[in-house]
Coordinates of C-alpha atoms and ligand atoms in Angstrom, one line a residue:
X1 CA 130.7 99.7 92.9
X2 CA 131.9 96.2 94.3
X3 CA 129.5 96.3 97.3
X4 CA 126.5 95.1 97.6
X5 CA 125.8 97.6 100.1
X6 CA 122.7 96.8 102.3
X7 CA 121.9 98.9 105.0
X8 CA 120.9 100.9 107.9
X9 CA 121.1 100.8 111.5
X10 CA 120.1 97.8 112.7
X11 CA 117.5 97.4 115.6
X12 CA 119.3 95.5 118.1
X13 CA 118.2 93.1 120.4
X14 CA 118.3 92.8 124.0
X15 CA 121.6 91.8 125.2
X16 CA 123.0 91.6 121.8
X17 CA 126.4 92.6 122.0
X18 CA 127.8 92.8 118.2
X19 CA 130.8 91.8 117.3
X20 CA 132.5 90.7 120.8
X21 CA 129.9 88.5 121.9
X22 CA 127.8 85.7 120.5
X23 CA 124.6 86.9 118.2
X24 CA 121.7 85.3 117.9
X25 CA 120.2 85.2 114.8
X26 CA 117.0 83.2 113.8
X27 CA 117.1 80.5 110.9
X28 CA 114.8 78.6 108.9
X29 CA 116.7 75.9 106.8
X30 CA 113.2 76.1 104.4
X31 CA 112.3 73.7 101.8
X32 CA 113.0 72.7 97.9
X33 CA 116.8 73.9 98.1
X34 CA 116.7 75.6 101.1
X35 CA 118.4 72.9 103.5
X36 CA 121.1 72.3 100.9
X37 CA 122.2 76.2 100.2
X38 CA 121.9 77.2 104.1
X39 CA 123.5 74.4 105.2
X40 CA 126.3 75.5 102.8
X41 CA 125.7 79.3 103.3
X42 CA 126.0 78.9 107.5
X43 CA 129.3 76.8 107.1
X44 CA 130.6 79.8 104.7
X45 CA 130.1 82.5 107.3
X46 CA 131.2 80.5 110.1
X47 CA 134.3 79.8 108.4
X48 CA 134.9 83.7 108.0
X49 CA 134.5 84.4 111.6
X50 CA 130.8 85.7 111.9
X51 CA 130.1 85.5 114.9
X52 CA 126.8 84.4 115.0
X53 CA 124.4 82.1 117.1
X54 CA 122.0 80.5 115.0
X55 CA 118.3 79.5 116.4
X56 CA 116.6 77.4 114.2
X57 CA 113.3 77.6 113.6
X58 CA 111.0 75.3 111.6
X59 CA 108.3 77.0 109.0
X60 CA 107.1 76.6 105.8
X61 CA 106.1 73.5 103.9
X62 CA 106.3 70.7 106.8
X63 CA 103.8 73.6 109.0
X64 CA 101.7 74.3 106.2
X65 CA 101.0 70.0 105.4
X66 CA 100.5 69.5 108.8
X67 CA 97.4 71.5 108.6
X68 CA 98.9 74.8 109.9
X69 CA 97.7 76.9 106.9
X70 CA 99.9 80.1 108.1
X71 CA 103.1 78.3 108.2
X72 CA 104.5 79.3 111.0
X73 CA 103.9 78.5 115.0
X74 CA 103.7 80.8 118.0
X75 CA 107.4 79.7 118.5
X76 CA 108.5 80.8 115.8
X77 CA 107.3 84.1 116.7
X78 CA 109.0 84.6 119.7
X79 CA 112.8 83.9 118.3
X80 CA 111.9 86.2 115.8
X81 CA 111.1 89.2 117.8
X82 CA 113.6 88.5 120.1
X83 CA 116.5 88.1 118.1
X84 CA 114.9 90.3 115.1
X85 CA 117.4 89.2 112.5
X86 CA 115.9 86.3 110.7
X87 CA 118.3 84.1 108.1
X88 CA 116.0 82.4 106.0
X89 CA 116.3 79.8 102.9
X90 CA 113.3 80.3 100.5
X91 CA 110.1 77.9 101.3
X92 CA 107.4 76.4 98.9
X93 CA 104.0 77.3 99.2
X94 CA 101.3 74.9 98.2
X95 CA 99.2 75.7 95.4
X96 CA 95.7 76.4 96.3
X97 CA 94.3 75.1 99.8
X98 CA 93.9 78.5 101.6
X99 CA 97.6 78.8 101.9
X100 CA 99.2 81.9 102.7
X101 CA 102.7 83.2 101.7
X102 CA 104.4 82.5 104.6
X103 CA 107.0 85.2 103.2
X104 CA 104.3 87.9 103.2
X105 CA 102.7 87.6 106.3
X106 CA 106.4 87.4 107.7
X107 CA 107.7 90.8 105.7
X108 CA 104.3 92.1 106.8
X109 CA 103.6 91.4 110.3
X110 CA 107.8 92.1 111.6
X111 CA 106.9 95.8 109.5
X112 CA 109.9 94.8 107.0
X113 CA 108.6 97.5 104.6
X114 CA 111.9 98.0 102.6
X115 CA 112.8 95.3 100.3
X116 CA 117.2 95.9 99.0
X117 CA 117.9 93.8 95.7
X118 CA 121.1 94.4 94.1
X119 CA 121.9 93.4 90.9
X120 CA 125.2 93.3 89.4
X121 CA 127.0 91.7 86.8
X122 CA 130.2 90.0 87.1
X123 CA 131.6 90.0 83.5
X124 CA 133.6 88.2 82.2
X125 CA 133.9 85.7 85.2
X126 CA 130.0 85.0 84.8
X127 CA 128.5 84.8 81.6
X128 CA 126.0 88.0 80.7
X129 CA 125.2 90.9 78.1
X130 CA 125.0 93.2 80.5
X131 CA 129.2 93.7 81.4
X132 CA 128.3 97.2 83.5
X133 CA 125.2 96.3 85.3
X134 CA 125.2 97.3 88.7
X135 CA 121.5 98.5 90.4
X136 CA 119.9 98.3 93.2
X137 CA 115.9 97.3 93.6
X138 CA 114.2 98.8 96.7
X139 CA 111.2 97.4 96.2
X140 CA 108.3 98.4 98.7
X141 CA 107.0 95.2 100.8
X142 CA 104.3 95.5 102.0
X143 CA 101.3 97.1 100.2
X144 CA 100.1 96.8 97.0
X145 CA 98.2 93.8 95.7
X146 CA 99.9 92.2 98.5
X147 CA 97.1 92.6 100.6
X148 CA 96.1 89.5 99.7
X149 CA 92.7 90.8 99.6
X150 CA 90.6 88.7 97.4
X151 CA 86.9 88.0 96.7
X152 CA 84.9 86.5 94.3
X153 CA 81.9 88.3 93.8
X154 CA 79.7 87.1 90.8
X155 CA 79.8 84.0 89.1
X156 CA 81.8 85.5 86.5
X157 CA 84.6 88.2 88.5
X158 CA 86.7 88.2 91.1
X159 CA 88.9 91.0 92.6
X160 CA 91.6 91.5 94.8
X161 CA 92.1 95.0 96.4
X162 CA 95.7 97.1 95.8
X163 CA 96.2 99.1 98.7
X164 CA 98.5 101.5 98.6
X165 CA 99.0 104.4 102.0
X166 CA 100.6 107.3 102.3
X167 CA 103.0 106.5 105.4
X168 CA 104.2 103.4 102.7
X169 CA 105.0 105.7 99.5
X170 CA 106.5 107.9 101.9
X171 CA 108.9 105.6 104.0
X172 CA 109.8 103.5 100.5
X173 CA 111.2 106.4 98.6
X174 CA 112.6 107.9 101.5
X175 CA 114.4 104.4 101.8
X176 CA 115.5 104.8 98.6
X177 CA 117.2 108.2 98.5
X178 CA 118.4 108.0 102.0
X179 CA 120.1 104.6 100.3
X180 CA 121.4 106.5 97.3
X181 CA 122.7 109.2 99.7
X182 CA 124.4 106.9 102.0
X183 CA 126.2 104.9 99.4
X184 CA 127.1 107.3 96.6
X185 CA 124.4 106.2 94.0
X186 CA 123.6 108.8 91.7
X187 CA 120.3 108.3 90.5
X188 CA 117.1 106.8 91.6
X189 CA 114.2 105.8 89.2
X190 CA 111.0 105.5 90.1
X191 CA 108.8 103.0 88.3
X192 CA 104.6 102.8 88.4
X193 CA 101.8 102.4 86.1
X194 CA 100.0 105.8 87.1
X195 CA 98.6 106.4 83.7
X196 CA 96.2 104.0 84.4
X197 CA 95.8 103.5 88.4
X198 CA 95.7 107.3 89.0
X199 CA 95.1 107.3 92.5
X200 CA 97.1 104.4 93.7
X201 CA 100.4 104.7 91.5
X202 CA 99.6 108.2 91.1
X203 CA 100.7 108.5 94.9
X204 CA 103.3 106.7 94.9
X205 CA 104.7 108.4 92.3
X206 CA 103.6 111.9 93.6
X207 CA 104.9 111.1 97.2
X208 CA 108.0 110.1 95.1
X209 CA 108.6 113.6 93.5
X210 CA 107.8 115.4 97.0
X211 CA 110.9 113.5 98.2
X212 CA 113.2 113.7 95.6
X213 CA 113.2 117.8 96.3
X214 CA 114.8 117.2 99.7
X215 CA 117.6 115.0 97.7
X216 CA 119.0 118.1 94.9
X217 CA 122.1 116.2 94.6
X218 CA 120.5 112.8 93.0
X219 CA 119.4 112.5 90.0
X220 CA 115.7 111.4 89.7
X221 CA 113.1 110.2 86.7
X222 CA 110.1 108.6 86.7
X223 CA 109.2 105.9 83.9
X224 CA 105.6 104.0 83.1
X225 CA 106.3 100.6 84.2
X226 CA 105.8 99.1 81.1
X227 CA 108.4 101.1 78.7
X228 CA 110.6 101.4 82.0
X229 CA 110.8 97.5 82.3
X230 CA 111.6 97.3 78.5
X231 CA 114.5 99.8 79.3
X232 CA 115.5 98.0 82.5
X233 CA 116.0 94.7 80.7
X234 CA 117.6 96.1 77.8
X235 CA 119.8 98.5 79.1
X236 CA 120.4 98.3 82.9
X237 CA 123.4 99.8 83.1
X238 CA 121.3 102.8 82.9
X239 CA 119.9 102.9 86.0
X240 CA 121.5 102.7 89.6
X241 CA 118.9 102.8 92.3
X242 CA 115.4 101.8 91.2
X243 CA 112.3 102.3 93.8
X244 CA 108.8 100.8 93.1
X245 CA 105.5 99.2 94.3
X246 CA 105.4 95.4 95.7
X247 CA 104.6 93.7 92.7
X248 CA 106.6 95.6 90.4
X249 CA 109.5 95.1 92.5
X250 CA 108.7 91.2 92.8
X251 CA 109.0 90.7 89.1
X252 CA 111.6 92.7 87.8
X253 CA 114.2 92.0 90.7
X254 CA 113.8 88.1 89.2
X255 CA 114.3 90.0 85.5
X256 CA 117.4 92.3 86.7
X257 CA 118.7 89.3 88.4
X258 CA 118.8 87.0 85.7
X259 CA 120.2 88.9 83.4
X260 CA 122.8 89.9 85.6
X261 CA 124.3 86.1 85.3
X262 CA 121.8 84.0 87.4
X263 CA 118.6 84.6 89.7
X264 CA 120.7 82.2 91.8
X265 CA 123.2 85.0 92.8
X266 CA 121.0 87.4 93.8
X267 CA 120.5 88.2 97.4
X268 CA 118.0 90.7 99.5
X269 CA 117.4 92.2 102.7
X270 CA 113.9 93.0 104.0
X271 CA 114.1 96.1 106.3
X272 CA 112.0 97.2 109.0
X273 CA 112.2 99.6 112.2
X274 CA 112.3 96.6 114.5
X275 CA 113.5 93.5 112.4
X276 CA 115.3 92.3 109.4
X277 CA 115.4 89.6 107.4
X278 CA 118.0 88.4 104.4
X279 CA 117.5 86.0 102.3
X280 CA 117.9 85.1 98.4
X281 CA 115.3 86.4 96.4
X282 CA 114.7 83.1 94.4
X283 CA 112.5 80.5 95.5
X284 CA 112.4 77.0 96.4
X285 CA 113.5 75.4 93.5
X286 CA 111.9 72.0 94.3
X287 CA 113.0 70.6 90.7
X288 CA 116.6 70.9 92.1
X289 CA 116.4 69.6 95.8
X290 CA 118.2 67.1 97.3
X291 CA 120.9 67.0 94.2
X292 CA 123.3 68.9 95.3
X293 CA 123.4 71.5 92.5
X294 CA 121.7 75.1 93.7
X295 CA 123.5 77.8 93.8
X296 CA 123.9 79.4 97.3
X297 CA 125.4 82.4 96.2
X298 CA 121.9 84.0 96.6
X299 CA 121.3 83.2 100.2
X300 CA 125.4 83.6 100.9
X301 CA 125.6 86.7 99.8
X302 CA 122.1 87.7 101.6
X303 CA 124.4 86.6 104.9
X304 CA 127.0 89.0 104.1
X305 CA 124.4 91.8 104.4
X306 CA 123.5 90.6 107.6
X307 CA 126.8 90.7 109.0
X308 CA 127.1 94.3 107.8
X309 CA 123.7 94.5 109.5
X310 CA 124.6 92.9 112.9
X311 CA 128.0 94.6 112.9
X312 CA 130.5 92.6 111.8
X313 CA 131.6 94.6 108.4
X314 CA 135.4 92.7 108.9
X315 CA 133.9 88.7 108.8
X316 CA 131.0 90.0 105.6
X317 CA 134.1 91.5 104.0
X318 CA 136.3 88.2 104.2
X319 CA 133.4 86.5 102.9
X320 CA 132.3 88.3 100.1
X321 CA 136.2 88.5 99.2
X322 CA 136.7 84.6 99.2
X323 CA 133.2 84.6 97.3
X324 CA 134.2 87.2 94.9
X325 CA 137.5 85.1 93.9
X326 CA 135.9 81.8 93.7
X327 CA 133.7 83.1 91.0
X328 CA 136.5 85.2 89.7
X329 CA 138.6 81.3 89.9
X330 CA 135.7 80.1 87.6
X331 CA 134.4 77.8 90.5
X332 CA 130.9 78.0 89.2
X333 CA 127.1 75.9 90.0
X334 CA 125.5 74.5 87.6
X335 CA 123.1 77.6 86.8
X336 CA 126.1 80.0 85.8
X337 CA 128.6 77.1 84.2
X338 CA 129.7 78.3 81.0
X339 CA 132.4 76.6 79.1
X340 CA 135.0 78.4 77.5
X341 CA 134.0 80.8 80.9
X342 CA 133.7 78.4 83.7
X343 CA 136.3 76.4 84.6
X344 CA 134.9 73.7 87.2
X345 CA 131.2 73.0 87.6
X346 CA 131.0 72.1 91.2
X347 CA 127.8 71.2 93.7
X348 CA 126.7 73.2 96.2
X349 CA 128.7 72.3 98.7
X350 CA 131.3 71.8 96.8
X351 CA 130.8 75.8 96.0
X352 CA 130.9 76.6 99.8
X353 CA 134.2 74.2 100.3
X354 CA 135.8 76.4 97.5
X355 CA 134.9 79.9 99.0
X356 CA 136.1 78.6 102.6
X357 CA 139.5 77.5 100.9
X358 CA 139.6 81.3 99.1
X359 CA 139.0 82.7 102.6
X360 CA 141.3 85.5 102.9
X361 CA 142.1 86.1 99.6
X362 CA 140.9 89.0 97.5
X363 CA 139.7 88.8 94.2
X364 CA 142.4 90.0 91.5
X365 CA 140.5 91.2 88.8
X366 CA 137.3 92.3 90.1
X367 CA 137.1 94.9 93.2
X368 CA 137.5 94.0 96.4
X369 CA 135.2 94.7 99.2
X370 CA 135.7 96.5 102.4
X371 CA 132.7 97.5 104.8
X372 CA 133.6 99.9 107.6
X373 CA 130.3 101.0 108.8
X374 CA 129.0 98.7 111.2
X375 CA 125.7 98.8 109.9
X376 CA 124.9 102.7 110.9
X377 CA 124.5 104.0 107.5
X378 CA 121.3 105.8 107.7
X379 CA 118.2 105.5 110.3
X380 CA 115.3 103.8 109.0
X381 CA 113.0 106.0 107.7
X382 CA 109.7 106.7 109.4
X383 CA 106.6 108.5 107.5
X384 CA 105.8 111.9 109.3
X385 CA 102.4 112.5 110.9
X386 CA 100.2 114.6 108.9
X387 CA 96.7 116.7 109.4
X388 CA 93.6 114.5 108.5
X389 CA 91.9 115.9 105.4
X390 CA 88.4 117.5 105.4
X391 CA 86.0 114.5 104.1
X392 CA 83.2 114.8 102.5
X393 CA 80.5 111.7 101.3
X394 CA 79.6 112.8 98.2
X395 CA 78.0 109.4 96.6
X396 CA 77.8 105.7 96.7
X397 CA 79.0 102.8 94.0
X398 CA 76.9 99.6 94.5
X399 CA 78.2 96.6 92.8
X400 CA 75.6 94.6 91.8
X401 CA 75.2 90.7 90.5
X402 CA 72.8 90.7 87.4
X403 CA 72.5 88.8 83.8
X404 CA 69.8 91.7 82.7
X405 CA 70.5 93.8 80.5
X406 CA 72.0 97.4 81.5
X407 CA 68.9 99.0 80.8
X408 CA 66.9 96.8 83.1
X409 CA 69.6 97.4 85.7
X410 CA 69.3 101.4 85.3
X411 CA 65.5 100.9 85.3
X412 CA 65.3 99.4 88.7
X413 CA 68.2 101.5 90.4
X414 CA 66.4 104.4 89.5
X415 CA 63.5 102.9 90.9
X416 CA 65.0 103.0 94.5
X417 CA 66.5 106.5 94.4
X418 CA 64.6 108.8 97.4
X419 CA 66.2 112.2 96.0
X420 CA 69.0 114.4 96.3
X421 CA 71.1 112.0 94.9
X422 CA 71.4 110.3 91.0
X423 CA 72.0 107.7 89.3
X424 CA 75.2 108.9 87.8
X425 CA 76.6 105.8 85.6
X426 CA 76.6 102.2 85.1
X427 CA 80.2 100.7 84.1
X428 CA 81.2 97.2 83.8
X429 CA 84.8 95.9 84.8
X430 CA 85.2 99.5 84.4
X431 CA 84.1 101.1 81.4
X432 CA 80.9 102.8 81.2
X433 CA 78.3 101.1 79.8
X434 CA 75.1 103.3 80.7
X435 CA 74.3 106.3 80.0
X436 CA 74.9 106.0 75.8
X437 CA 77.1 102.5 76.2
X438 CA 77.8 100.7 73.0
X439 CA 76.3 97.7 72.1
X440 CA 80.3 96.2 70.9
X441 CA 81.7 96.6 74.8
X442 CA 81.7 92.8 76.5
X443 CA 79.7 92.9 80.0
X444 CA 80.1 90.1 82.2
X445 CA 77.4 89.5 85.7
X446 CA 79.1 92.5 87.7
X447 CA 78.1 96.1 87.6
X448 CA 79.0 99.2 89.5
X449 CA 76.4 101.6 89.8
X450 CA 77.4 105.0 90.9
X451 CA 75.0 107.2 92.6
X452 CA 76.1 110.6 93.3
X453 CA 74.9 113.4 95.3
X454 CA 72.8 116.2 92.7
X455 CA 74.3 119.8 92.8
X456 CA 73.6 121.9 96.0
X457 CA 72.7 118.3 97.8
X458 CA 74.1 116.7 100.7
X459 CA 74.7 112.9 101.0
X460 CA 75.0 111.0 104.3
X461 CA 75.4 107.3 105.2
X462 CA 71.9 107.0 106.0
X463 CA 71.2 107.6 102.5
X464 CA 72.9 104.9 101.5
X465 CA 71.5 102.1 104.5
X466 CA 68.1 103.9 102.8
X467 CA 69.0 103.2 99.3
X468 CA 70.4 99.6 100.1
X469 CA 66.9 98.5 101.8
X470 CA 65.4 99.6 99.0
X471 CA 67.8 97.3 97.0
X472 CA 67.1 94.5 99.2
X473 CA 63.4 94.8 99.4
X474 CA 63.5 95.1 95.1
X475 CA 65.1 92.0 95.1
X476 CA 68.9 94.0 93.4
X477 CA 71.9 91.1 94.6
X478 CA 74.1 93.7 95.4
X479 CA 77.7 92.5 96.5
X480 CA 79.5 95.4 97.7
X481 CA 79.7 99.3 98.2
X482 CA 82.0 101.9 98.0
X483 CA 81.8 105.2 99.7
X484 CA 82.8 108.0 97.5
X485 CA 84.3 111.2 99.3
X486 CA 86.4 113.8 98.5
X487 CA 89.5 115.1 100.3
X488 CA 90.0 118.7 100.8
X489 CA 87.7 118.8 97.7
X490 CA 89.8 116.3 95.8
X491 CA 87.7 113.2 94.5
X492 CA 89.1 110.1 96.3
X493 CA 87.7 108.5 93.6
X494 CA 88.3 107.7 89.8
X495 CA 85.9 108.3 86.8
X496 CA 84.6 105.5 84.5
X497 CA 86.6 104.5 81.5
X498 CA 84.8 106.7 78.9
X499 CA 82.9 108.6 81.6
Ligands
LIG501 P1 112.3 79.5 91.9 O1 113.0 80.8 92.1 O2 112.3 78.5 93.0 O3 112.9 78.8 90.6 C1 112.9 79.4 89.3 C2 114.0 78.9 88.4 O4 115.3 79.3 88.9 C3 114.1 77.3 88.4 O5 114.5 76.9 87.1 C4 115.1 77.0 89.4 O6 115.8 75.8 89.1 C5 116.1 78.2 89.2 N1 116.8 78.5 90.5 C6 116.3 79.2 91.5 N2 117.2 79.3 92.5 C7 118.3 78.7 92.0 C8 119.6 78.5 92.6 N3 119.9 78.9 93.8 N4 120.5 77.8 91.9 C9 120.2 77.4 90.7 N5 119.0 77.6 90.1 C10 118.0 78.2 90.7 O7 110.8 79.9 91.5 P2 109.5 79.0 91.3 O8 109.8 77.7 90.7 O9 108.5 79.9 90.7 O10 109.0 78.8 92.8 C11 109.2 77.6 93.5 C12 108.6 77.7 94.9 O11 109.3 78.7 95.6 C13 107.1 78.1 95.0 O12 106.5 77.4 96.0 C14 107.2 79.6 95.4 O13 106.0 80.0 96.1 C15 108.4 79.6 96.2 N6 109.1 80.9 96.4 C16 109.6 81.2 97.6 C17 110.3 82.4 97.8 C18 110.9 82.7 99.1 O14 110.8 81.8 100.0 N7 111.4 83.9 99.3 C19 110.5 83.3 96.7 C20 110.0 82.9 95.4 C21 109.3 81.7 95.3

């Protein structure tokens, strides 16, 4: 398949008129590379007759060293959700200082839940062992350890929480087989780690089968993560539509895209019910600004989804096209020059000059494009409204800071306890360590103590403000809690390692 099919009906702005009038789209030129590659990318679609009104916008590293730690204004904002396509060359985000991702909290406050990353090869123009490659990430974008939701507890641990809901498993694989559908894939994949992290994986991967039954005619599997990547990186002209969790998706798009010939050619759109955003999915670069030498393939072809996006199949067609026969003509960036390949290492905008002189033209020996659907392939999926379970509080964990040893720690939990409820087990960073712990396991200062309702009891909150007083008053530096219920009669909860 010679598309790099994108997409679904595109939310439309006010007044936007598609293809006979004059879209706006917003842009961030970003930072590192980013100036050099959309300056070069813009000039490309223009040249192919999009017919597009560019807004810029300014975000990212000049924001965040100015003090403004999101890195992004109020301004900003309002093109945004006005215009709801945003066109955006990757930014750098400081190390340390409280920074945010500027690309999360964008993806995650415009509801861009669905994140498209194809992956193809384009043997034997661009150099690769993988001749047949040709997938397609959908990687969810918004969950997971995304959340960004990080604490350090003890002297010695920290955490940070992966969230994953229902309504997000749900409209992520739907995504993903309403994609497959809609552009003749036959098979999606689905890849989590739910051999360990039972509840969270375990739903995405359970919400994944549950779809899959309304999609008989595509083929669908399931792989552990780790085995799955392995495959994915050895053989990935084996799969064709892959679907998994944030993080997952974050790292093995960079995998499937360098091994395709370049994580400089890769591009992505980030989908949501009122917004979308394209952009490449490599980063800033910074090693490489200012010389002229990124690739821009990334972000240019990222604009050719827009334009499928927006409406304007004929002008993303041309362009992909004249793209497709530059790199077919062996007009290559540094990061895919191959000699005995290649047959002119050219700067960036030396790239985009060479595509604009190809406009046009068709590539000869690779397939051609053509997009006819002006961006109506298939509704964005929504996640249907469903009954609230019957909840129950069954028990209590309390994380506790302490250097005693476990037994000490047992001693004076137990010393709190008012009845009906127990003491059920100490763990630490997981594994039980009390009752019968052994004496090889490694603790560190942070325990979870699990109290836990005794047969025939009941257990309320007021138990637990009770039991926490009594903590307080006994001197116990406790650091957090966790309710413990069950759903319909399902623990929402998982067992200790060795429980
Ligand atoms: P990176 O993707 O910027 O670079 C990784 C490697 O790929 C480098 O060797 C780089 O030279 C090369 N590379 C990347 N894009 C290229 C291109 N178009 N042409 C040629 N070579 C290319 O990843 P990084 O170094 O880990 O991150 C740099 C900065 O980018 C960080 O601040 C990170 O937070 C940010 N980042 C931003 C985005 C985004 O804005 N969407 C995504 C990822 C990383």
């Amino acid at each position: 398949m010679n598309d790099i099919n994108t997409l679904v009906s595109p939310p439309r702005a006010e007044g936007q008129s598609g293809r006979s009038g004059t879209v706006p789209i917003t842009v961030a030129y970003g930072d590192g590379i980013g100036p050099e590659i959309m300056e070069a990318s813009l000039r490309v679609l223009m040249a192919g007759g999009a017919d597009i009104a560019p807004e810029t916008i300014t975000i990212g590293e000049q924001l965040y060293l100015s003090g403004n730690t999101a890195g992004i204004d109020p301004g900003a904002w309002e093109s945004l959700r006005r215009t709801r396509v945003f066109y955006k060359a990757p930014i750098t985000t400081p190390q340390g200082g409280g920074y945010k991702s500027l690309n999360v909290t964008v993806r995650k406050t415009l509801g861009l839940y669905a994140n498209i990353r194809p992956c193809r090869s384009y043997a034997p123009f661009v150099s690769t062992r993988h001749p047949g490659m040709d997938l397609v990430i959908v990687r969810e974008n918004e969950e997971d350890l995304y959340a960004g939701i990080e604490h350090r507890q003890t002297d010695d641990v920290y955490q940070c929480l992966k969230l994953i809901s229902r309504p997000g498993c749900e409209k992520i694989n739907r995504y993903a087989f309403a994609y497959a559908q809609a552009y003749g894939r036959k098979k999606v994949t689905c890849f989590t780690k739910d051999n360990i992290m039972k509840l969270t994986d375990g739903l995405f991967h359970k919400v994944f089968r549950e779809v899959a039954e309304a999609y008989p005619d595509i083929e669908n599997e399931h792989w552990i993560i780790d085995i799955g990547a392995a495959k994915l990186a050895d053989t990935p002209e084996a799969f064709d539509v892959l679907v998994m969790p944030n993080l997952y998706g974050d790292v093995l798009s960079d995998v499937a895209a360098q091994i395709a010939g370049s994580v400089g050619l890769a591009p992505s759109a980030n989908i949501g019910e009122h917004c979308a955003m394209f952009e490449a999915i490599h980063g800033s670069a910074p090693r490489r600004a200012g010389k002229n030498s990124a690739n821009p393939s990334g972000l240019l072809l990222a604009g050719v989804m827009m334009l499928v996006h927006i409406g304007q199949p004929e002008a993303a067609a041309r362009v992909h096209n004249a793209w497709l026969r530059t790199i077919e003509d062996g007009i290559h960036t540094d990061d895919i020059f191959k000699p005995g390949v290649s047959k002119e290492r050219v700067s960036t905008s030396a790239f985009a000059d060479a595509v604009i002189a190809r406009m046009g033209l068709t590539p000869v020996h690779l397939d051609s494009v053509a997009y006819t659907a002006s961006g109506e392939a298939f509704p964005v999926p929504t996640a249907s409204p469903r009954k609230p379970a019957v909840k129950e509080l069954v028990g209590v964990d309390i994380f506790v800071h302490s250097t005693q040893p476990v037994e000490e720690i047992a001693r004076r939990m137990q010393a709190t306890i008012t009845g009906g409820y127990e003491l059920a087990m100490i763990t630490n960073r997981g594994v039980k360590v009390w009752p019968q712990g052994l004496p090889e396991t490694f603790c560190t200062d942070h325990w979870r103590c699990r109290f836990l309702a005794q047969p025939g009891q009941s257990f309320n909150p007021a138990m637990v403000v009770e039991l926490l007083r009594r903590l307080t008053l006994s001197g116990v530096d406790f650091v957090k809690t966790e309710h413990l219920f069950t759903f319909d009669g399902e623990p929402g909860f998982s067992l200790g390692q060795g429980q």
